């Protein structure tokens, strides 16, 4: 895998109640170009309408476009983060369906990720297949100072072993979340989620690949998100998943860098 370091730094206010309208990753496969007037493009619009209408009730949907010509068939998947409400899920999927056609208007292989949801479609059948090819890592450039690096590594590892084990259980539907005390005043929060079309083994493998970045790109950093098409892992020093603790909710301002991952 080739790692491309993005040469820009962003000053972001990372608040735990993120707006669904802010996408954090999108990918348009330029090897899948189509014309706006093609039947494939029309099938994508039809597929997106299905995803928008059906995803909020279950939090996850896979579907295909109906087409007499197999070469024009499109496969789609949409999933909301497992801890959000149906209302937030609906809003996020609607935003994703609109935004993906704006940023990838002429590609039949496209995907977009928000804090609250993920949406993907392609003419190739990706359903049930592990995908850790392209991805993106966001990390806080500030180093952990609240404890020594070895202690932090141990606490981070123990937390993610626990929530990964939780996420692969059928009843968890791919979601694991939890927190641990680093000091009496500092809490480490973690979340993992894989797409629900994956087997338990593939879900666990995706988590293992993503969490591996904690010891490399994100080592000893105060926050990290690793994003793949098949899974998502994140830790922060502030609450970011639901239910939120009102007494501990607040902005964490820091300098953020990103690393793009490509096959």
mmCIF file of N, CA and C in Angstrom, residues 60-187:
data_model
loop_
_atom_site.group_PDB
_atom_site.id
_atom_site.type_symbol
_atom_site.label_atom_id
_atom_site.label_comp_id
_atom_site.label_asym_id
_atom_site.label_seq_id
_atom_site.Cartn_x
_atom_site.Cartn_y
_atom_site.Cartn_z
ATOM 1 N N UNK A 60 -29.235 0.309 7.801
ATOM 2 C CA UNK A 60 -28.342 -0.348 6.833
ATOM 3 C C UNK A 60 -29.168 -0.942 5.703
ATOM 4 N N UNK A 61 -28.687 -0.746 4.464
ATOM 5 C CA UNK A 61 -29.365 -1.313 3.295
ATOM 6 C C UNK A 61 -28.342 -1.626 2.219
ATOM 7 N N UNK A 62 -28.514 -2.773 1.558
ATOM 8 C CA UNK A 62 -27.819 -3.043 0.299
ATOM 9 C C UNK A 62 -28.891 -3.254 -0.761
ATOM 10 N N UNK A 63 -28.604 -2.809 -1.971
ATOM 11 C CA UNK A 63 -29.598 -2.943 -3.029
ATOM 12 C C UNK A 63 -28.913 -2.923 -4.384
ATOM 13 N N UNK A 64 -29.650 -3.247 -5.423
ATOM 14 C CA UNK A 64 -29.156 -3.166 -6.795
ATOM 15 C C UNK A 64 -30.192 -2.461 -7.652
ATOM 16 N N UNK A 65 -29.723 -1.823 -8.699
ATOM 17 C CA UNK A 65 -30.649 -1.193 -9.638
ATOM 18 C C UNK A 65 -31.219 -2.264 -10.552
ATOM 19 N N UNK A 66 -32.454 -2.100 -10.962
ATOM 20 C CA UNK A 66 -33.055 -3.040 -11.910
ATOM 21 C C UNK A 66 -32.709 -2.604 -13.327
ATOM 22 N N UNK A 67 -32.194 -3.539 -14.099
ATOM 23 C CA UNK A 67 -31.800 -3.211 -15.475
ATOM 24 C C UNK A 67 -31.831 -4.471 -16.322
ATOM 25 N N UNK A 68 -32.352 -4.358 -17.529
ATOM 26 C CA UNK A 68 -32.381 -5.507 -18.430
ATOM 27 C C UNK A 68 -30.973 -5.857 -18.904
ATOM 28 N N UNK A 69 -30.109 -4.868 -18.968
ATOM 29 C CA UNK A 69 -28.743 -5.081 -19.411
ATOM 30 C C UNK A 69 -27.841 -5.215 -18.185
ATOM 31 N N UNK A 70 -27.224 -6.377 -18.001
ATOM 32 C CA UNK A 70 -26.378 -6.623 -16.836
ATOM 33 C C UNK A 70 -25.206 -5.645 -16.762
ATOM 34 N N UNK A 71 -24.745 -5.159 -17.917
ATOM 35 C CA UNK A 71 -23.627 -4.220 -17.934
ATOM 36 C C UNK A 71 -24.000 -2.857 -17.367
ATOM 37 N N UNK A 72 -25.296 -2.604 -17.202
ATOM 38 C CA UNK A 72 -25.765 -1.322 -16.675
ATOM 39 C C UNK A 72 -26.223 -1.435 -15.219
ATOM 40 N N UNK A 73 -26.052 -2.606 -14.639
ATOM 41 C CA UNK A 73 -26.474 -2.844 -13.263
ATOM 42 C C UNK A 73 -25.566 -2.105 -12.281
ATOM 43 N N UNK A 74 -26.149 -1.596 -11.201
ATOM 44 C CA UNK A 74 -25.389 -0.867 -10.179
ATOM 45 C C UNK A 74 -25.727 -1.440 -8.803
ATOM 46 N N UNK A 75 -24.692 -1.637 -7.993
ATOM 47 C CA UNK A 75 -24.845 -2.146 -6.628
ATOM 48 C C UNK A 75 -24.666 -0.991 -5.643
ATOM 49 N N UNK A 76 -25.459 -0.988 -4.592
ATOM 50 C CA UNK A 76 -25.378 0.106 -3.635
ATOM 51 C C UNK A 76 -25.459 -0.356 -2.190
ATOM 52 N N UNK A 77 -24.870 0.459 -1.311
ATOM 53 C CA UNK A 77 -24.878 0.193 0.135
ATOM 54 C C UNK A 77 -24.946 1.519 0.874
ATOM 55 N N UNK A 78 -25.721 1.542 1.928
ATOM 56 C CA UNK A 78 -25.772 2.713 2.806
ATOM 57 C C UNK A 78 -25.876 2.222 4.243
ATOM 58 N N UNK A 79 -25.182 2.906 5.136
ATOM 59 C CA UNK A 79 -25.208 2.522 6.541
ATOM 60 C C UNK A 79 -25.024 3.745 7.419
ATOM 61 N N UNK A 80 -25.806 3.815 8.476
ATOM 62 C CA UNK A 80 -25.652 4.886 9.460
ATOM 63 C C UNK A 80 -24.878 4.369 10.659
ATOM 64 N N UNK A 81 -24.239 5.286 11.369
ATOM 65 C CA UNK A 81 -23.520 4.893 12.574
ATOM 66 C C UNK A 81 -24.527 4.353 13.579
ATOM 67 N N UNK A 82 -24.165 3.280 14.245
ATOM 68 C CA UNK A 82 -25.134 2.540 15.038
ATOM 69 C C UNK A 82 -25.657 3.225 16.278
ATOM 70 N N UNK A 83 -25.079 4.363 16.660
ATOM 71 C CA UNK A 83 -25.505 5.029 17.892
ATOM 72 C C UNK A 83 -26.361 6.266 17.637
ATOM 73 N N UNK A 84 -26.729 6.536 16.384
ATOM 74 C CA UNK A 84 -27.493 7.757 16.096
ATOM 75 C C UNK A 84 -28.977 7.442 15.906
ATOM 76 N N UNK A 85 -29.794 8.477 15.953
ATOM 77 C CA UNK A 85 -31.247 8.321 15.826
ATOM 78 C C UNK A 85 -31.653 8.111 14.362
ATOM 79 N N UNK A 86 -32.883 7.645 14.155
ATOM 80 C CA UNK A 86 -33.403 7.476 12.800
ATOM 81 C C UNK A 86 -33.500 8.816 12.079
ATOM 82 N N UNK A 87 -33.811 9.858 12.834
ATOM 83 C CA UNK A 87 -33.908 11.192 12.232
ATOM 84 C C UNK A 87 -32.550 11.659 11.727
ATOM 85 N N UNK A 88 -31.518 11.508 12.551
ATOM 86 C CA UNK A 88 -30.169 11.899 12.124
ATOM 87 C C UNK A 88 -29.688 11.020 10.979
ATOM 88 N N UNK A 89 -30.064 9.748 11.012
ATOM 89 C CA UNK A 89 -29.702 8.832 9.930
ATOM 90 C C UNK A 89 -30.325 9.294 8.615
ATOM 91 N N UNK A 90 -31.597 9.611 8.661
ATOM 92 C CA UNK A 90 -32.297 10.058 7.456
ATOM 93 C C UNK A 90 -31.671 11.328 6.887
ATOM 94 N N UNK A 91 -31.370 12.283 7.756
ATOM 95 C CA UNK A 91 -30.757 13.538 7.316
ATOM 96 C C UNK A 91 -29.400 13.283 6.673
ATOM 97 N N UNK A 92 -28.606 12.414 7.295
ATOM 98 C CA UNK A 92 -27.262 12.144 6.799
ATOM 99 C C UNK A 92 -27.300 11.447 5.441
ATOM 100 N N UNK A 93 -28.165 10.443 5.303
ATOM 101 C CA UNK A 93 -28.240 9.714 4.035
ATOM 102 C C UNK A 93 -28.743 10.619 2.917
ATOM 103 N N UNK A 94 -29.692 11.486 3.215
ATOM 104 C CA UNK A 94 -30.165 12.442 2.205
ATOM 105 C C UNK A 94 -29.028 13.360 1.760
ATOM 106 N N UNK A 95 -28.269 13.869 2.729
ATOM 107 C CA UNK A 95 -27.134 14.732 2.404
ATOM 108 C C UNK A 95 -26.094 13.983 1.579
ATOM 109 N N UNK A 96 -25.835 12.731 1.964
ATOM 110 C CA UNK A 96 -24.829 11.928 1.269
ATOM 111 C C UNK A 96 -25.240 11.659 -0.182
ATOM 112 N N UNK A 97 -26.510 11.317 -0.383
ATOM 113 C CA UNK A 97 -26.997 11.027 -1.733
ATOM 114 C C UNK A 97 -26.908 12.249 -2.641
ATOM 115 N N UNK A 98 -27.173 13.407 -2.076
ATOM 116 C CA UNK A 98 -27.076 14.647 -2.855
ATOM 117 C C UNK A 98 -25.630 15.004 -3.141
ATOM 118 N N UNK A 99 -24.795 14.933 -2.085
ATOM 119 C CA UNK A 99 -23.397 15.360 -2.225
ATOM 120 C C UNK A 99 -22.602 14.444 -3.153
ATOM 121 N N UNK A 100 -22.848 13.153 -3.111
ATOM 122 C CA UNK A 100 -22.041 12.229 -3.903
ATOM 123 C C UNK A 100 -22.261 12.447 -5.401
ATOM 124 N N UNK A 101 -23.461 12.867 -5.767
ATOM 125 C CA UNK A 101 -23.719 13.149 -7.187
ATOM 126 C C UNK A 101 -23.108 14.486 -7.607
ATOM 127 N N UNK A 102 -22.870 15.347 -6.638
ATOM 128 C CA UNK A 102 -22.217 16.620 -6.939
ATOM 129 C C UNK A 102 -20.711 16.446 -7.096
ATOM 130 N N UNK A 103 -20.104 15.652 -6.223
ATOM 131 C CA UNK A 103 -18.638 15.506 -6.255
ATOM 132 C C UNK A 103 -18.184 14.401 -7.211
ATOM 133 N N UNK A 104 -19.062 13.435 -7.495
ATOM 134 C CA UNK A 104 -18.728 12.335 -8.423
ATOM 135 C C UNK A 104 -19.825 12.212 -9.477
ATOM 136 N N UNK A 105 -20.059 13.261 -10.280
ATOM 137 C CA UNK A 105 -21.209 13.250 -11.198
ATOM 138 C C UNK A 105 -21.081 12.267 -12.346
ATOM 139 N N UNK A 106 -19.848 11.917 -12.722
ATOM 140 C CA UNK A 106 -19.647 11.083 -13.910
ATOM 141 C C UNK A 106 -18.858 9.813 -13.615
ATOM 142 N N UNK A 107 -18.979 9.307 -12.370
ATOM 143 C CA UNK A 107 -18.301 8.061 -11.996
ATOM 144 C C UNK A 107 -19.321 7.067 -11.448
ATOM 145 N N UNK A 108 -19.237 5.839 -11.926
ATOM 146 C CA UNK A 108 -20.174 4.811 -11.464
ATOM 147 C C UNK A 108 -19.654 4.077 -10.233
ATOM 148 N N UNK A 109 -18.405 4.333 -9.850
ATOM 149 C CA UNK A 109 -17.833 3.766 -8.632
ATOM 150 C C UNK A 109 -17.486 4.925 -7.716
ATOM 151 N N UNK A 110 -18.327 5.160 -6.706
ATOM 152 C CA UNK A 110 -18.168 6.320 -5.837
ATOM 153 C C UNK A 110 -18.569 5.956 -4.420
ATOM 154 N N UNK A 111 -17.972 6.672 -3.474
ATOM 155 C CA UNK A 111 -18.329 6.462 -2.073
ATOM 156 C C UNK A 111 -18.118 7.759 -1.302
ATOM 157 N N UNK A 112 -18.874 7.905 -0.224
ATOM 158 C CA UNK A 112 -18.779 9.111 0.596
ATOM 159 C C UNK A 112 -19.039 8.742 2.050
ATOM 160 N N UNK A 113 -18.265 9.341 2.946
ATOM 161 C CA UNK A 113 -18.370 9.054 4.371
ATOM 162 C C UNK A 113 -18.576 10.337 5.155
ATOM 163 N N UNK A 114 -19.527 10.290 6.062
ATOM 164 C CA UNK A 114 -19.785 11.362 7.017
ATOM 165 C C UNK A 114 -19.550 10.806 8.420
ATOM 166 N N UNK A 115 -19.564 11.674 9.410
ATOM 167 C CA UNK A 115 -19.477 11.191 10.783
ATOM 168 C C UNK A 115 -20.621 10.234 11.105
ATOM 169 N N UNK A 116 -21.780 10.487 10.525
ATOM 170 C CA UNK A 116 -22.966 9.724 10.889
ATOM 171 C C UNK A 116 -23.358 8.642 9.893
ATOM 172 N N UNK A 117 -22.800 8.634 8.692
ATOM 173 C CA UNK A 117 -23.243 7.634 7.709
ATOM 174 C C UNK A 117 -22.223 7.433 6.595
ATOM 175 N N UNK A 118 -22.419 6.340 5.848
ATOM 176 C CA UNK A 118 -21.560 5.972 4.724
ATOM 177 C C UNK A 118 -22.444 5.518 3.575
ATOM 178 N N UNK A 119 -22.075 5.904 2.362
ATOM 179 C CA UNK A 119 -22.843 5.520 1.175
ATOM 180 C C UNK A 119 -21.883 5.173 0.051
ATOM 181 N N UNK A 120 -22.221 4.117 -0.680
ATOM 182 C CA UNK A 120 -21.337 3.648 -1.748
ATOM 183 C C UNK A 120 -22.149 2.995 -2.863
ATOM 184 N N UNK A 121 -21.690 3.154 -4.117
ATOM 185 C CA UNK A 121 -22.275 2.393 -5.223
ATOM 186 C C UNK A 121 -21.201 2.102 -6.265
ATOM 187 N N UNK A 122 -21.442 1.042 -7.037
ATOM 188 C CA UNK A 122 -20.476 0.621 -8.050
ATOM 189 C C UNK A 122 -21.146 -0.353 -9.015
ATOM 190 N N UNK A 123 -20.610 -0.438 -10.234
ATOM 191 C CA UNK A 123 -21.074 -1.448 -11.181
ATOM 192 C C UNK A 123 -20.467 -2.815 -10.885
ATOM 193 N N UNK A 124 -19.429 -2.844 -10.074
ATOM 194 C CA UNK A 124 -18.872 -4.113 -9.615
ATOM 195 C C UNK A 124 -19.522 -4.500 -8.296
ATOM 196 N N UNK A 125 -19.814 -5.760 -8.120
ATOM 197 C CA UNK A 125 -20.475 -6.218 -6.904
ATOM 198 C C UNK A 125 -19.477 -6.277 -5.747
ATOM 199 N N UNK A 126 -19.542 -5.303 -4.863
ATOM 200 C CA UNK A 126 -18.639 -5.219 -3.716
ATOM 201 C C UNK A 126 -19.303 -5.719 -2.438
ATOM 202 N N UNK A 127 -20.572 -6.056 -2.498
ATOM 203 C CA UNK A 127 -21.327 -6.439 -1.309
ATOM 204 C C UNK A 127 -20.716 -7.691 -0.675
ATOM 205 N N UNK A 128 -20.441 -7.618 0.607
ATOM 206 C CA UNK A 128 -19.891 -8.749 1.335
ATOM 207 C C UNK A 128 -18.406 -8.969 1.149
ATOM 208 N N UNK A 129 -17.725 -8.025 0.496
ATOM 209 C CA UNK A 129 -16.298 -8.163 0.237
ATOM 210 C C UNK A 129 -15.501 -7.134 1.039
ATOM 211 N N UNK A 130 -14.454 -7.585 1.697
ATOM 212 C CA UNK A 130 -13.592 -6.709 2.481
ATOM 213 C C UNK A 130 -12.829 -5.751 1.571
ATOM 214 N N UNK A 131 -12.807 -4.472 1.924
ATOM 215 C CA UNK A 131 -12.118 -3.461 1.115
ATOM 216 C C UNK A 131 -11.320 -2.533 2.031
ATOM 217 N N UNK A 132 -10.007 -2.735 2.050
ATOM 218 C CA UNK A 132 -9.109 -1.829 2.782
ATOM 219 C C UNK A 132 -8.066 -1.277 1.815
ATOM 220 N N UNK A 133 -8.494 -1.042 0.573
ATOM 221 C CA UNK A 133 -7.594 -0.479 -0.424
ATOM 222 C C UNK A 133 -7.401 1.003 -0.163
ATOM 223 N N UNK A 134 -8.283 1.820 -0.730
ATOM 224 C CA UNK A 134 -8.206 3.264 -0.506
ATOM 225 C C UNK A 134 -8.732 3.604 0.886
ATOM 226 N N UNK A 135 -8.179 4.656 1.476
ATOM 227 C CA UNK A 135 -8.628 5.086 2.790
ATOM 228 C C UNK A 135 -8.052 6.438 3.154
ATOM 229 N N UNK A 136 -8.337 6.876 4.361
ATOM 230 C CA UNK A 136 -7.867 8.188 4.820
ATOM 231 C C UNK A 136 -7.683 8.143 6.334
ATOM 232 N N UNK A 137 -6.637 8.812 6.805
ATOM 233 C CA UNK A 137 -6.375 8.917 8.230
ATOM 234 C C UNK A 137 -6.341 10.391 8.624
ATOM 235 N N UNK A 138 -7.084 10.742 9.666
ATOM 236 C CA UNK A 138 -6.982 12.055 10.282
ATOM 237 C C UNK A 138 -6.361 11.874 11.661
ATOM 238 N N UNK A 139 -5.412 12.737 12.014
ATOM 239 C CA UNK A 139 -4.858 12.650 13.357
ATOM 240 C C UNK A 139 -4.522 14.027 13.908
ATOM 241 N N UNK A 140 -4.675 14.162 15.212
ATOM 242 C CA UNK A 140 -4.304 15.377 15.915
ATOM 243 C C UNK A 140 -2.781 15.417 16.000
ATOM 244 N N UNK A 141 -2.166 16.516 15.607
ATOM 245 C CA UNK A 141 -0.701 16.569 15.598
ATOM 246 C C UNK A 141 -0.108 16.679 17.001
ATOM 247 N N UNK A 142 -0.952 16.994 17.989
ATOM 248 C CA UNK A 142 -0.459 17.118 19.361
ATOM 249 C C UNK A 142 -0.186 15.738 19.959
ATOM 250 N N UNK A 143 0.909 15.605 20.663
ATOM 251 C CA UNK A 143 1.255 14.354 21.326
ATOM 252 C C UNK A 143 0.572 14.242 22.686
ATOM 253 N N UNK A 144 0.369 13.014 23.117
ATOM 254 C CA UNK A 144 -0.193 12.749 24.435
ATOM 255 C C UNK A 144 0.824 13.142 25.503
ATOM 256 N N UNK A 145 0.394 13.967 26.439
ATOM 257 C CA UNK A 145 1.280 14.400 27.530
ATOM 258 C C UNK A 145 0.714 14.018 28.894
ATOM 259 N N UNK A 146 -0.523 13.513 28.910
ATOM 260 C CA UNK A 146 -1.185 13.206 30.174
ATOM 261 C C UNK A 146 -0.625 11.951 30.847
ATOM 262 N N UNK A 147 0.042 11.110 30.068
ATOM 263 C CA UNK A 147 0.663 9.902 30.594
ATOM 264 C C UNK A 147 1.833 9.538 29.696
ATOM 265 N N UNK A 148 2.640 8.556 30.080
ATOM 266 C CA UNK A 148 3.791 8.195 29.262
ATOM 267 C C UNK A 148 3.333 7.345 28.072
ATOM 268 N N UNK A 149 4.108 7.333 26.969
ATOM 269 C CA UNK A 149 3.709 6.627 25.751
ATOM 270 C C UNK A 149 3.390 5.147 25.959
ATOM 271 N N UNK A 150 4.143 4.452 26.781
ATOM 272 C CA UNK A 150 3.902 3.025 27.000
ATOM 273 C C UNK A 150 2.558 2.783 27.673
ATOM 274 N N UNK A 151 2.266 3.571 28.683
ATOM 275 C CA UNK A 151 0.977 3.442 29.377
ATOM 276 C C UNK A 151 -0.167 3.757 28.436
ATOM 277 N N UNK A 152 0.009 4.811 27.625
ATOM 278 C CA UNK A 152 -1.047 5.169 26.662
ATOM 279 C C UNK A 152 -1.264 4.043 25.657
ATOM 280 N N UNK A 153 -0.196 3.485 25.120
ATOM 281 C CA UNK A 153 -0.321 2.372 24.171
ATOM 282 C C UNK A 153 -1.083 1.205 24.789
ATOM 283 N N UNK A 154 -0.764 0.884 26.035
ATOM 284 C CA UNK A 154 -1.415 -0.238 26.711
ATOM 285 C C UNK A 154 -2.905 0.019 26.926
ATOM 286 N N UNK A 155 -3.228 1.227 27.369
ATOM 287 C CA UNK A 155 -4.632 1.573 27.625
ATOM 288 C C UNK A 155 -5.431 1.635 26.318
ATOM 289 N N UNK A 156 -4.821 2.215 25.278
ATOM 290 C CA UNK A 156 -5.474 2.291 23.977
ATOM 291 C C UNK A 156 -5.704 0.887 23.411
ATOM 292 N N UNK A 157 -4.686 0.040 23.507
ATOM 293 C CA UNK A 157 -4.801 -1.320 23.005
ATOM 294 C C UNK A 157 -5.871 -2.118 23.720
ATOM 295 N N UNK A 158 -5.918 -1.992 25.052
ATOM 296 C CA UNK A 158 -6.919 -2.716 25.832
ATOM 297 C C UNK A 158 -8.333 -2.251 25.497
ATOM 298 N N UNK A 159 -8.514 -0.939 25.338
ATOM 299 C CA UNK A 159 -9.831 -0.404 24.992
ATOM 300 C C UNK A 159 -10.297 -0.926 23.642
ATOM 301 N N UNK A 160 -9.410 -0.894 22.645
ATOM 302 C CA UNK A 160 -9.827 -1.313 21.306
ATOM 303 C C UNK A 160 -9.940 -2.827 21.177
ATOM 304 N N UNK A 161 -9.205 -3.589 21.969
ATOM 305 C CA UNK A 161 -9.435 -5.041 22.002
ATOM 306 C C UNK A 161 -10.858 -5.315 22.475
ATOM 307 N N UNK A 162 -11.295 -4.568 23.479
ATOM 308 C CA UNK A 162 -12.625 -4.757 24.046
ATOM 309 C C UNK A 162 -13.733 -4.371 23.064
ATOM 310 N N UNK A 163 -13.626 -3.182 22.469
ATOM 311 C CA UNK A 163 -14.729 -2.729 21.618
ATOM 312 C C UNK A 163 -14.723 -3.434 20.258
ATOM 313 N N UNK A 164 -13.557 -3.897 19.804
ATOM 314 C CA UNK A 164 -13.535 -4.702 18.576
ATOM 315 C C UNK A 164 -14.217 -6.038 18.805
ATOM 316 N N UNK A 165 -13.969 -6.648 19.953
ATOM 317 C CA UNK A 165 -14.610 -7.920 20.283
ATOM 318 C C UNK A 165 -16.121 -7.760 20.371
ATOM 319 N N UNK A 166 -16.546 -6.633 20.896
ATOM 320 C CA UNK A 166 -17.983 -6.334 20.992
ATOM 321 C C UNK A 166 -18.591 -6.150 19.606
ATOM 322 N N UNK A 167 -17.888 -5.438 18.733
ATOM 323 C CA UNK A 167 -18.446 -5.071 17.427
ATOM 324 C C UNK A 167 -18.706 -6.276 16.519
ATOM 325 N N UNK A 168 -17.872 -7.315 16.610
ATOM 326 C CA UNK A 168 -18.023 -8.452 15.701
ATOM 327 C C UNK A 168 -19.125 -9.407 16.127
ATOM 328 N N UNK A 169 -19.722 -9.194 17.300
ATOM 329 C CA UNK A 169 -20.846 -10.027 17.716
ATOM 330 C C UNK A 169 -22.076 -9.684 16.877
ATOM 331 N N UNK A 170 -22.856 -10.691 16.455
ATOM 332 C CA UNK A 170 -24.026 -10.432 15.602
ATOM 333 C C UNK A 170 -24.993 -9.397 16.179
ATOM 334 N N UNK A 171 -25.198 -9.414 17.494
ATOM 335 C CA UNK A 171 -26.146 -8.488 18.108
ATOM 336 C C UNK A 171 -25.669 -7.037 18.055
ATOM 337 N N UNK A 172 -24.362 -6.826 17.870
ATOM 338 C CA UNK A 172 -23.802 -5.468 17.862
ATOM 339 C C UNK A 172 -23.902 -4.803 16.504
ATOM 340 N N UNK A 173 -24.162 -5.587 15.463
ATOM 341 C CA UNK A 173 -24.331 -5.063 14.104
ATOM 342 C C UNK A 173 -23.140 -4.211 13.656
ATOM 343 N N UNK A 174 -21.941 -4.673 14.025
ATOM 344 C CA UNK A 174 -20.721 -4.030 13.544
ATOM 345 C C UNK A 174 -20.237 -2.857 14.356
ATOM 346 N N UNK A 175 -20.945 -2.491 15.435
ATOM 347 C CA UNK A 175 -20.590 -1.302 16.214
ATOM 348 C C UNK A 175 -20.020 -1.683 17.575
ATOM 349 N N UNK A 176 -18.910 -1.036 17.932
ATOM 350 C CA UNK A 176 -18.357 -1.172 19.266
ATOM 351 C C UNK A 176 -17.921 0.194 19.767
ATOM 352 N N UNK A 177 -18.161 0.497 21.035
ATOM 353 C CA UNK A 177 -17.773 1.793 21.584
ATOM 354 C C UNK A 177 -17.498 1.641 23.075
ATOM 355 N N UNK A 178 -16.640 2.524 23.586
ATOM 356 C CA UNK A 178 -16.318 2.451 24.993
ATOM 357 C C UNK A 178 -15.337 3.530 25.392
ATOM 358 N N UNK A 179 -15.010 3.562 26.665
ATOM 359 C CA UNK A 179 -14.088 4.569 27.177
ATOM 360 C C UNK A 179 -13.303 3.998 28.346
ATOM 361 N N UNK A 180 -12.169 4.631 28.625
ATOM 362 C CA UNK A 180 -11.336 4.224 29.749
ATOM 363 C C UNK A 180 -10.657 5.453 30.333
ATOM 364 N N UNK A 181 -10.409 5.422 31.626
ATOM 365 C CA UNK A 181 -9.758 6.538 32.307
ATOM 366 C C UNK A 181 -8.246 6.443 32.149
ATOM 367 N N UNK A 182 -7.628 7.489 31.598
ATOM 368 C CA UNK A 182 -6.168 7.573 31.553
ATOM 369 C C UNK A 182 -5.628 8.142 32.854
ATOM 370 N N UNK A 183 -6.336 9.138 33.374
ATOM 371 C CA UNK A 183 -6.027 9.755 34.663
ATOM 372 C C UNK A 183 -7.379 10.070 35.304
ATOM 373 N N UNK A 184 -7.401 10.520 36.553
ATOM 374 C CA UNK A 184 -8.687 10.888 37.160
ATOM 375 C C UNK A 184 -9.437 11.974 36.396
ATOM 376 N N UNK A 185 -8.729 12.715 35.561
ATOM 377 C CA UNK A 185 -9.349 13.841 34.867
ATOM 378 C C UNK A 185 -9.387 13.677 33.345
ATOM 379 N N UNK A 186 -8.796 12.622 32.803
ATOM 380 C CA UNK A 186 -8.715 12.442 31.345
ATOM 381 C C UNK A 186 -9.295 11.091 30.960
ATOM 382 N N UNK A 187 -10.272 11.126 30.041
ATOM 383 C CA UNK A 187 -10.926 9.910 29.567
ATOM 384 C C UNK A 187 -10.642 9.704 28.089
#
